[in-house]
Amino acid sequence: MTDHDVVIVGAGLAGLVAALDLTRAGLDVRLLERDEQPGGRVATERVDGFVVDRGFQVLNTSYPQVRRRLDLDALDLRLFTSGALVRRDGRLHRLVDPRRHPGGLVGTLGSGLLPWRDKLAVAAYAARAGYQPVGRLLAEPETTAAQALRRRGIGDAGVERFLRPFLSGVLGEDELETSSRYVDLVWRSFARGRVGVPAAGMSAIPRQLPDGVLRCGVDVQAVDGGEVRHADGRLGARAVVVATDPRTAGRLLPTLAVPPMRALTTVYHAAPEPPGTEPILLLEGDDDRMVANSVVLSNAAPGYSGDGRALVATSLVGGAAAGVDEAAVRRRLARLYGVPTDGWAHVRTVSVPDALPGAQPPLGDLRRPVDLGDGLFVAGDHRDTPSVQGAMASGTRAARAVLDALAATSAAAR
Ligand SMILES: Cc1cc2nc3c(=O)[nH]c(=O)nc-3n(C[C@H](O)[C@H](O)[C@H](O)COP(=O)(O)OP(=O)(O)OC[C@H]3O[C@@H](n4cnc5c(N)ncnc54)[C@H](O)[C@@H]3O)c2cc1C
């Protein structure tokens, strides 16, 4: 006896998307979520009137799943400048994408941050990742990002003063040991799209995905064939999709290989005055880097601040376990922004130990199997790329696999 056609465990973006597609296909679906609200790692809370996301995150408009499934107008996406400010030896360098910000071309070309050779090599790398067909990118030999950047002729200055600082916050690691294939796709998304945050916070994204079949507060403890067990009982289904975070997926599905997780910490401060007015990422280009990046969020999205003070989000690679000293971060921000930060108030430190699944080589074609056989399916960013796009794409694939499997079973029964 089954209670539903499909039970999905976990209402992050992957589970929500899978539920949406399966419900639209006419199946009886139940979506179980441990927390009191859906969204998983994409969540937002209000702290003293500030909009505080579960770590600094951005939405990229070029993600295919974003274009297909989200209403960007309704999200009222607040965009950042395409590029970054880099502080090195006390000087601030502004490197922007001249296609989007033509006024920044002269400053970017004239910046003394990188030698000409590295400027040209970085530009060539970005153009190649942005405009080559995906098939050709994926046909390149897969190495670590560090090796791939060197292979593209980018020297020490280009890597250490710009690419490593820029990528560390995106990849959740400092060693550039992530797969070159994934990093190519990251560059592609930056070259083709803009990044921003919804005016009301990142949790507006899962709110756009209907959840009529959702039941919250259900902590699933075991998955066994066509059965899901939780504290209050059990549910039978023709298919079960495990769409939890990777660590829980590994516990519920012991045969599943799950990657090591990357930790990220974001320290949120309120500043009486914004240090600058541009919504742009600020990076440390010095050798003694402490933070991955910092941004005045309220310059892009004024609604992130409830009282007119500026909300500054500063990201660090690693979790609370690595020991994040808020006062030390605030002192470093004085050097980075070039303004006194004594009067800045600490709003919240958000540490996410399992922020991103590591994407080390070999990833192959970047898509891992979602159909485990015997009516068991798996979805989540660990099946694709560690991103909003990857999570939603995995949910899409898992739903398609369920439909194929159930259709095959029905055909066999006739
Ligand atoms: C700090 C940070 C910064 C990021 N920055 C970006 C960025 O800039 N751009 C980008 O594209 N991506 C970014 N990401 C990654 C992106 O948020 C994730 O890849 C994506 O949200 C993962 O979605 P998911 O559905 O795969 O998993 P999750 O969001 O982890 O969802 C899994 C769900 O399963 C539930 N669950 C777990 N166990 C159980 C159980 N036993 N029973 C029932 N339910 C359970 C959880 O509560 C959760 O709701 C960032 C992530 C973090 C944390």
Short mmCIF file of C-alpha atoms and ligand atoms in Angstrom, two decimals:
data_model
loop_
_atom_site.label_atom_id
_atom_site.label_comp_id
_atom_site.label_asym_id
_atom_site.label_seq_id
_atom_site.Cartn_x
_atom_site.Cartn_y
_atom_site.Cartn_z
CA MET A 1 0.00 0.00 0.00
CA THR A 2 1.31 3.47 -0.83
CA ASP A 3 0.20 6.78 0.68
CA HIS A 4 1.50 8.88 -2.20
CA ASP A 5 2.98 8.45 -5.67
CA VAL A 6 6.13 10.28 -4.57
CA VAL A 7 7.55 11.40 -1.23
CA ILE A 8 10.30 14.02 -1.39
CA VAL A 9 12.53 14.56 1.64
CA GLY A 10 13.87 18.11 1.98
CA ALA A 11 12.35 21.37 0.74
CA GLY A 12 15.45 23.26 -0.34
CA LEU A 13 15.52 24.51 -3.92
CA ALA A 14 16.12 20.99 -5.27
CA GLY A 15 13.17 19.44 -3.43
CA LEU A 16 10.85 22.37 -4.22
CA VAL A 17 11.61 22.18 -7.93
CA ALA A 18 11.17 18.39 -8.00
CA ALA A 19 7.83 18.74 -6.18
CA LEU A 20 6.69 21.40 -8.63
CA ASP A 21 7.46 19.31 -11.73
CA LEU A 22 5.96 16.11 -10.33
CA THR A 23 2.79 17.83 -9.16
CA ARG A 24 2.39 19.48 -12.56
CA ALA A 25 2.72 16.03 -14.13
CA GLY A 26 -0.38 15.01 -12.18
CA LEU A 27 1.24 12.88 -9.48
CA ASP A 28 0.21 12.77 -5.82
CA VAL A 29 3.29 14.23 -4.09
CA ARG A 30 4.20 14.84 -0.45
CA LEU A 31 7.19 17.10 0.36
CA LEU A 32 8.60 16.67 3.89
CA GLU A 33 10.78 19.36 5.47
CA ARG A 34 12.55 19.23 8.84
CA ASP A 35 12.60 23.01 9.38
CA GLU A 36 9.58 25.21 9.96
CA GLN A 37 9.98 26.81 6.54
CA PRO A 38 11.17 25.73 3.09
CA GLY A 39 14.29 27.06 1.34
CA GLY A 40 17.11 25.17 3.08
CA ARG A 41 20.36 27.06 2.65
CA VAL A 42 18.53 29.93 0.96
CA ALA A 43 17.00 31.59 4.00
CA THR A 44 16.58 35.05 5.47
CA GLU A 45 15.93 36.35 8.96
CA ARG A 46 15.25 39.81 10.40
CA VAL A 47 17.80 40.97 12.97
CA ASP A 48 17.19 44.37 14.60
CA GLY A 49 15.36 45.46 11.46
CA PHE A 50 18.12 44.28 9.09
CA VAL A 51 17.54 41.67 6.40
CA VAL A 52 20.11 38.96 7.11
CA ASP A 53 20.50 36.11 4.63
CA ARG A 54 21.91 32.73 5.66
CA GLY A 55 25.34 33.97 4.59
CA PHE A 56 26.06 36.43 1.79
CA GLN A 57 24.68 34.88 -1.39
CA VAL A 58 23.73 36.25 -4.77
CA LEU A 59 21.44 35.22 -7.61
CA ASN A 60 22.95 35.13 -11.09
CA THR A 61 20.56 36.15 -13.87
CA SER A 62 22.28 33.92 -16.43
CA TYR A 63 21.48 30.67 -14.64
CA PRO A 64 19.21 28.71 -17.02
CA GLN A 65 17.00 27.49 -14.17
CA VAL A 66 16.61 31.01 -12.85
CA ARG A 67 15.49 32.27 -16.25
CA ARG A 68 13.13 29.36 -16.65
CA ARG A 69 11.51 29.26 -13.22
CA LEU A 70 11.79 32.60 -11.43
CA ASP A 71 10.04 35.90 -12.02
CA LEU A 72 12.97 38.31 -11.74
CA ASP A 73 10.72 41.37 -11.95
CA ALA A 74 8.69 40.17 -9.00
CA LEU A 75 11.91 39.43 -7.08
CA ASP A 76 12.87 43.07 -7.69
CA LEU A 77 16.49 42.00 -8.07
CA ARG A 78 18.96 44.63 -6.83
CA LEU A 79 22.10 44.35 -8.94
CA PHE A 80 25.76 44.74 -8.07
CA THR A 81 28.37 46.32 -10.32
CA SER A 82 29.93 43.61 -12.53
CA GLY A 83 33.48 43.66 -11.24
CA ALA A 84 35.28 44.37 -7.99
CA LEU A 85 37.30 46.88 -6.05
CA VAL A 86 40.65 45.48 -4.95
CA ARG A 87 42.65 47.04 -2.11
CA ARG A 88 46.40 46.46 -2.38
CA ASP A 89 49.25 48.35 -0.69
CA GLY A 90 46.72 50.92 0.50
CA ARG A 91 45.51 51.73 -3.01
CA LEU A 92 42.06 50.94 -4.35
CA HIS A 93 41.78 49.48 -7.86
CA ARG A 94 38.46 49.31 -9.69
CA LEU A 95 38.21 46.44 -12.16
CA VAL A 96 34.87 46.29 -13.94
CA ASP A 97 33.37 44.61 -16.97
CA PRO A 98 33.55 47.37 -19.60
CA ARG A 99 30.66 45.85 -21.60
CA ARG A 100 28.35 46.62 -18.70
CA HIS A 101 30.08 49.69 -17.31
CA PRO A 102 31.78 51.45 -20.27
CA GLY A 103 32.76 54.39 -18.04
CA GLY A 104 35.00 52.02 -16.06
CA LEU A 105 37.10 50.96 -19.07
CA VAL A 106 39.87 53.54 -18.65
CA GLY A 107 40.24 52.91 -14.92
CA THR A 108 40.28 49.14 -15.42
CA LEU A 109 42.89 49.28 -18.20
CA GLY A 110 44.97 51.86 -16.38
CA SER A 111 44.92 50.15 -12.98
CA GLY A 112 48.37 49.22 -11.76
CA LEU A 113 47.10 46.14 -9.89
CA LEU A 114 48.18 43.70 -12.61
CA PRO A 115 50.89 43.81 -15.26
CA TRP A 116 49.58 44.09 -18.84
CA ARG A 117 50.39 40.49 -19.56
CA ASP A 118 48.09 39.31 -16.76
CA LYS A 119 45.35 41.79 -17.64
CA LEU A 120 45.24 40.40 -21.17
CA ALA A 121 45.42 36.78 -19.99
CA VAL A 122 42.54 37.29 -17.50
CA ALA A 123 40.45 39.02 -20.19
CA ALA A 124 41.15 36.19 -22.65
CA TYR A 125 40.24 33.59 -20.02
CA ALA A 126 36.97 35.38 -19.22
CA ALA A 127 36.10 35.71 -22.93
CA ARG A 128 36.81 32.05 -23.58
CA ALA A 129 34.70 30.87 -20.61
CA GLY A 130 31.92 33.30 -21.47
CA TYR A 131 31.54 32.69 -25.17
CA GLN A 132 32.82 29.26 -26.13
CA PRO A 133 30.01 26.69 -26.50
CA VAL A 134 29.58 24.72 -23.26
CA GLY A 135 30.40 21.50 -25.10
CA ARG A 136 33.86 22.84 -26.02
CA LEU A 137 34.49 24.01 -22.45
CA LEU A 138 33.59 20.59 -21.11
CA ALA A 139 35.84 18.91 -23.68
CA GLU A 140 38.92 20.64 -22.20
CA PRO A 141 41.13 18.52 -19.94
CA GLU A 142 39.88 18.74 -16.36
CA THR A 143 42.43 19.88 -13.75
CA THR A 144 42.37 22.01 -10.62
CA ALA A 145 41.49 25.68 -11.11
CA ALA A 146 45.04 26.64 -10.06
CA GLN A 147 46.57 24.53 -12.83
CA ALA A 148 44.04 25.72 -15.42
CA LEU A 149 44.67 29.41 -14.70
CA ARG A 150 48.42 28.88 -15.10
CA ARG A 151 47.83 26.95 -18.30
CA ARG A 152 45.97 29.98 -19.61
CA GLY A 153 49.08 32.09 -19.09
CA ILE A 154 47.88 33.98 -16.00
CA GLY A 155 50.87 34.84 -13.83
CA ASP A 156 51.37 35.18 -10.07
CA ALA A 157 49.99 38.72 -9.93
CA GLY A 158 46.79 37.81 -11.78
CA VAL A 159 46.17 34.79 -9.57
CA GLU A 160 47.21 36.18 -6.18
CA ARG A 161 45.95 39.75 -6.42
CA PHE A 162 42.68 39.14 -8.23
CA LEU A 163 41.53 35.62 -9.11
CA ARG A 164 42.26 33.86 -5.83
CA PRO A 165 40.62 36.61 -3.74
CA PHE A 166 37.64 36.78 -6.11
CA LEU A 167 37.09 33.04 -6.36
CA SER A 168 37.62 32.12 -2.70
CA GLY A 169 34.22 33.44 -1.61
CA VAL A 170 32.50 31.80 -4.58
CA LEU A 171 34.14 28.40 -4.16
CA GLY A 172 34.40 28.36 -0.36
CA GLU A 173 38.08 27.48 -0.56
CA ASP A 174 41.39 29.30 -0.87
CA GLU A 175 43.59 26.73 -2.59
CA LEU A 176 41.97 26.87 -6.05
CA GLU A 177 41.72 23.09 -5.88
CA THR A 178 38.18 23.13 -7.33
CA SER A 179 37.59 21.54 -10.74
CA SER A 180 38.59 23.75 -13.69
CA ARG A 181 35.33 22.70 -15.35
CA TYR A 182 33.20 24.12 -12.58
CA VAL A 183 35.30 27.30 -12.43
CA ASP A 184 34.85 27.73 -16.21
CA LEU A 185 31.09 27.59 -15.68
CA VAL A 186 31.32 30.07 -12.81
CA TRP A 187 33.16 32.52 -15.11
CA ARG A 188 30.64 31.86 -17.81
CA SER A 189 27.78 32.82 -15.52
CA PHE A 190 29.56 36.05 -14.47
CA ALA A 191 30.37 36.92 -18.09
CA ARG A 192 26.80 36.33 -19.28
CA GLY A 193 24.70 37.54 -16.38
CA ARG A 194 24.43 40.06 -13.60
CA VAL A 195 24.38 39.22 -9.91
CA GLY A 196 22.09 40.67 -7.30
CA VAL A 197 19.85 40.03 -4.34
CA PRO A 198 16.04 40.16 -4.21
CA ALA A 199 14.88 43.42 -2.60
CA ALA A 200 13.28 41.47 0.25
CA GLY A 201 16.13 39.00 0.83
CA MET A 202 17.19 35.67 -0.66
CA SER A 203 14.25 33.78 0.87
CA ALA A 204 12.05 35.46 -1.76
CA ILE A 205 13.47 32.85 -4.16
CA PRO A 206 12.01 29.70 -2.54
CA ARG A 207 8.81 31.68 -1.88
CA GLN A 208 8.30 31.81 -5.66
CA LEU A 209 8.25 28.02 -5.86
CA PRO A 210 4.76 26.76 -4.94
CA ASP A 211 4.67 24.41 -1.98
CA GLY A 212 1.07 23.21 -1.78
CA VAL A 213 2.23 19.67 -1.01
CA LEU A 214 4.68 20.71 1.72
CA ARG A 215 4.61 19.54 5.30
CA CYS A 216 7.14 21.26 7.60
CA GLY A 217 8.53 20.12 10.94
CA VAL A 218 8.98 16.51 9.78
CA ASP A 219 12.45 15.13 10.48
CA VAL A 220 12.91 12.06 8.30
CA GLN A 221 15.02 9.43 10.02
CA ALA A 222 15.20 6.62 7.52
CA VAL A 223 14.43 5.80 3.93
CA ASP A 224 13.96 2.22 3.00
CA GLY A 225 12.74 1.08 -0.41
CA GLY A 226 9.34 2.66 -0.91
CA GLU A 227 9.04 3.84 2.69
CA VAL A 228 10.00 6.95 4.60
CA ARG A 229 10.15 6.88 8.41
CA HIS A 230 9.91 9.95 10.65
CA ALA A 231 9.26 10.58 14.36
CA ASP A 232 5.46 10.35 14.02
CA GLY A 233 5.18 7.44 11.67
CA ARG A 234 5.86 6.27 8.16
CA LEU A 235 4.75 6.97 4.62
CA GLY A 236 4.74 4.58 1.69
CA ALA A 237 5.37 5.78 -1.87
CA ARG A 238 6.03 4.42 -5.35
CA ALA A 239 9.12 6.65 -5.48
CA VAL A 240 11.17 8.45 -2.83
CA VAL A 241 13.40 11.45 -3.64
CA VAL A 242 16.03 12.35 -1.05
CA ALA A 243 16.60 16.10 -1.60
CA THR A 244 18.33 16.93 1.68
CA ASP A 245 21.69 18.56 2.26
CA PRO A 246 24.56 16.27 1.16
CA ARG A 247 25.54 15.15 4.67
CA THR A 248 22.00 13.98 5.52
CA ALA A 249 21.67 12.37 2.09
CA GLY A 250 24.77 10.33 2.89
CA ARG A 251 23.19 9.20 6.18
CA LEU A 252 19.82 8.29 4.65
CA LEU A 253 21.44 6.63 1.61
CA PRO A 254 24.59 4.93 2.90
CA THR A 255 25.75 3.82 -0.55
CA LEU A 256 25.81 7.42 -1.80
CA ALA A 257 29.24 9.06 -2.15
CA VAL A 258 28.99 12.60 -0.80
CA PRO A 259 31.72 15.21 -1.22
CA PRO A 260 33.50 17.01 1.62
CA MET A 261 31.69 20.24 2.52
CA ARG A 262 33.03 23.82 2.43
CA ALA A 263 32.27 26.20 5.27
CA LEU A 264 31.55 29.92 4.86
CA THR A 265 31.05 32.61 7.48
CA THR A 266 29.48 36.02 6.95
CA VAL A 267 29.91 38.83 9.48
CA TYR A 268 27.19 41.49 9.21
CA HIS A 269 27.86 45.03 10.47
CA ALA A 270 25.76 48.19 10.60
CA ALA A 271 27.69 51.35 9.69
CA PRO A 272 26.32 54.82 10.53
CA GLU A 273 27.34 55.97 7.01
CA PRO A 274 27.99 53.74 4.00
CA PRO A 275 31.69 53.61 3.11
CA GLY A 276 31.14 54.61 -0.52
CA THR A 277 27.94 54.45 -2.50
CA GLU A 278 28.61 51.84 -5.16
CA PRO A 279 27.10 48.34 -4.86
CA ILE A 280 30.34 46.50 -5.62
CA LEU A 281 32.37 43.67 -4.13
CA LEU A 282 35.52 44.70 -2.26
CA LEU A 283 38.49 42.30 -2.23
CA GLU A 284 41.79 42.16 -0.38
CA GLY A 285 44.65 42.03 -2.85
CA ASP A 286 47.40 42.01 -0.20
CA ASP A 287 49.31 38.87 0.69
CA ASP A 288 48.03 38.78 4.30
CA ARG A 289 44.37 38.39 3.32
CA MET A 290 41.87 37.74 6.09
CA VAL A 291 38.46 38.12 4.45
CA ALA A 292 37.21 36.67 1.18
CA ASN A 293 35.13 39.69 0.25
CA SER A 294 33.01 42.48 1.67
CA VAL A 295 30.06 44.41 0.25
CA VAL A 296 27.75 47.21 1.36
CA LEU A 297 24.55 45.27 0.78
CA SER A 298 22.28 48.24 1.41
CA ASN A 299 23.96 50.16 -1.43
CA ALA A 300 22.33 47.61 -3.75
CA ALA A 301 19.23 46.85 -1.70
CA PRO A 302 18.32 49.75 0.63
CA GLY A 303 15.51 47.63 2.10
CA TYR A 304 18.14 45.37 3.72
CA SER A 305 18.51 48.14 6.32
CA GLY A 306 15.59 49.02 8.56
CA ASP A 307 16.91 52.29 9.97
CA GLY A 308 19.01 54.00 7.29
CA ARG A 309 22.35 52.66 8.54
CA ALA A 310 24.41 50.74 5.97
CA LEU A 311 24.45 46.94 6.14
CA VAL A 312 27.91 45.54 5.37
CA ALA A 313 28.35 41.80 4.71
CA THR A 314 31.86 40.36 4.98
CA SER A 315 32.53 36.76 3.98
CA LEU A 316 35.31 34.50 5.23
CA VAL A 317 36.26 31.03 4.09
CA GLY A 318 35.71 28.54 6.92
CA GLY A 319 33.21 28.17 9.71
CA ALA A 320 32.90 29.21 13.33
CA ALA A 321 35.15 26.28 14.16
CA ALA A 322 37.97 28.13 12.42
CA GLY A 323 37.48 30.91 15.01
CA VAL A 324 36.10 34.15 13.59
CA ASP A 325 37.04 37.18 15.68
CA GLU A 326 34.43 39.88 14.95
CA ALA A 327 36.56 42.69 16.36
CA ALA A 328 39.54 41.62 14.23
CA VAL A 329 37.30 41.52 11.16
CA ARG A 330 36.03 45.04 11.95
CA ARG A 331 39.61 46.32 12.29
CA ARG A 332 40.50 44.74 8.96
CA LEU A 333 37.49 46.40 7.35
CA ALA A 334 38.88 49.80 8.40
CA ARG A 335 41.96 49.06 6.29
CA LEU A 336 39.91 47.59 3.48
CA TYR A 337 37.34 50.38 3.17
CA GLY A 338 39.76 53.12 4.25
CA VAL A 339 37.38 54.51 6.90
CA PRO A 340 37.25 54.19 10.71
CA THR A 341 35.02 51.28 11.73
CA ASP A 342 35.03 51.82 15.53
CA GLY A 343 31.43 53.03 15.35
CA TRP A 344 30.21 50.01 13.36
CA ALA A 345 27.83 47.72 15.24
CA HIS A 346 27.97 43.95 15.02
CA VAL A 347 24.60 42.74 13.70
CA ARG A 348 25.12 39.00 13.36
CA THR A 349 27.75 36.40 12.43
CA VAL A 350 26.28 33.62 10.30
CA SER A 351 28.45 30.55 10.06
CA VAL A 352 27.38 27.76 7.72
CA PRO A 353 29.61 24.72 8.21
CA ASP A 354 28.09 22.80 5.29
CA ALA A 355 27.67 25.75 2.93
CA LEU A 356 28.82 24.19 -0.34
CA PRO A 357 29.73 20.70 -1.49
CA GLY A 358 33.33 20.66 -2.65
CA ALA A 359 33.70 20.34 -6.42
CA GLN A 360 37.14 18.80 -6.81
CA PRO A 361 38.21 17.10 -10.00
CA PRO A 362 37.27 14.75 -11.49
CA LEU A 363 33.68 15.93 -11.89
CA GLY A 364 33.40 14.61 -15.43
CA ASP A 365 30.35 16.11 -17.09
CA LEU A 366 29.31 17.71 -13.75
CA ARG A 367 26.12 15.67 -13.47
CA ARG A 368 26.02 12.77 -11.06
CA PRO A 369 23.30 10.07 -11.23
CA VAL A 370 19.93 10.86 -9.60
CA ASP A 371 18.22 7.48 -10.10
CA LEU A 372 19.60 4.99 -7.56
CA GLY A 373 17.23 2.18 -8.57
CA ASP A 374 14.45 0.42 -6.62
CA GLY A 375 12.30 3.56 -6.54
CA LEU A 376 14.99 5.65 -4.81
CA PHE A 377 16.11 9.00 -6.24
CA VAL A 378 18.42 11.74 -5.03
CA ALA A 379 18.55 15.49 -5.72
CA GLY A 380 20.54 18.43 -4.38
CA ASP A 381 23.44 20.66 -5.34
CA HIS A 382 25.86 17.76 -4.71
CA ARG A 383 24.43 16.04 -7.82
CA ASP A 384 25.22 19.01 -10.11
CA THR A 385 27.09 22.21 -9.25
CA PRO A 386 27.26 23.77 -5.77
CA SER A 387 24.87 26.62 -6.58
CA VAL A 388 21.27 27.74 -6.88
CA GLN A 389 21.45 26.62 -10.51
CA GLY A 390 22.89 23.21 -9.57
CA ALA A 391 20.26 22.58 -6.89
CA MET A 392 17.36 23.47 -9.19
CA ALA A 393 18.83 21.53 -12.12
CA SER A 394 19.20 18.43 -9.95
CA GLY A 395 15.55 18.71 -8.85
CA THR A 396 14.53 18.96 -12.50
CA ARG A 397 16.56 15.87 -13.42
CA ALA A 398 15.28 13.88 -10.44
CA ALA A 399 11.65 14.67 -11.33
CA ARG A 400 12.23 13.58 -14.92
CA ALA A 401 13.86 10.35 -13.73
CA VAL A 402 10.91 9.61 -11.43
CA LEU A 403 8.43 10.16 -14.26
CA ASP A 404 10.43 7.87 -16.56
CA ALA A 405 10.70 5.15 -13.91
CA LEU A 406 7.01 5.25 -12.96
CA ALA A 407 5.98 5.23 -16.62
CA ALA A 408 8.22 2.18 -17.21
CA THR A 409 6.72 0.38 -14.18
CA SER A 410 3.17 1.12 -15.35
CA ALA A 411 3.98 -0.09 -18.85
CA ALA A 412 5.47 -3.32 -17.48
CA ALA A 413 2.36 -3.93 -15.36
CA ARG A 414 0.03 -3.69 -18.41
C1 LIG B 1 26.85 31.04 2.74
C2 LIG B 1 26.40 30.51 1.41
C3 LIG B 1 26.68 31.23 0.26
C4 LIG B 1 26.24 30.76 -0.98
N1 LIG B 1 26.42 31.55 -2.07
C5 LIG B 1 25.83 31.19 -3.24
C6 LIG B 1 25.81 32.10 -4.34
O1 LIG B 1 26.27 33.23 -4.23
N2 LIG B 1 25.25 31.67 -5.51
C7 LIG B 1 24.70 30.41 -5.65
O2 LIG B 1 24.20 30.08 -6.72
N3 LIG B 1 24.69 29.55 -4.60
C8 LIG B 1 25.22 29.92 -3.41
N4 LIG B 1 25.18 29.07 -2.34
C9 LIG B 1 24.74 27.67 -2.56
C10 LIG B 1 23.22 27.48 -2.62
O3 LIG B 1 22.58 28.17 -1.58
C11 LIG B 1 22.97 25.97 -2.48
O4 LIG B 1 23.71 25.29 -3.49
C12 LIG B 1 21.51 25.56 -2.63
O5 LIG B 1 20.66 26.38 -1.88
C13 LIG B 1 21.35 24.10 -2.20
O6 LIG B 1 20.00 23.70 -2.29
P1 LIG B 1 19.60 22.18 -2.03
O7 LIG B 1 18.13 22.08 -2.24
O8 LIG B 1 20.48 21.29 -2.82
O9 LIG B 1 19.97 21.88 -0.49
P2 LIG B 1 19.49 22.56 0.86
O10 LIG B 1 19.25 24.01 0.65
O11 LIG B 1 20.50 22.17 1.88
O12 LIG B 1 18.08 21.90 1.19
C14 LIG B 1 17.96 20.66 1.84
C15 LIG B 1 16.70 20.68 2.69
O13 LIG B 1 16.53 19.40 3.28
C16 LIG B 1 16.07 19.58 4.61
N5 LIG B 1 16.39 18.37 5.40
C17 LIG B 1 17.61 17.95 5.78
N6 LIG B 1 17.53 16.81 6.47
C18 LIG B 1 16.21 16.49 6.54
C19 LIG B 1 15.50 15.43 7.13
N7 LIG B 1 16.12 14.43 7.80
N8 LIG B 1 14.14 15.42 7.02
C20 LIG B 1 13.49 16.40 6.35
N9 LIG B 1 14.13 17.43 5.77
C21 LIG B 1 15.48 17.48 5.85
C22 LIG B 1 16.81 20.81 5.08
O14 LIG B 1 16.19 21.40 6.22
C23 LIG B 1 16.75 21.68 3.83
O15 LIG B 1 15.60 22.50 3.80
C24 LIG B 1 25.58 29.50 -1.08
C25 LIG B 1 25.32 28.77 0.08
C26 LIG B 1 25.69 29.27 1.31
C27 LIG B 1 25.31 28.51 2.55
#
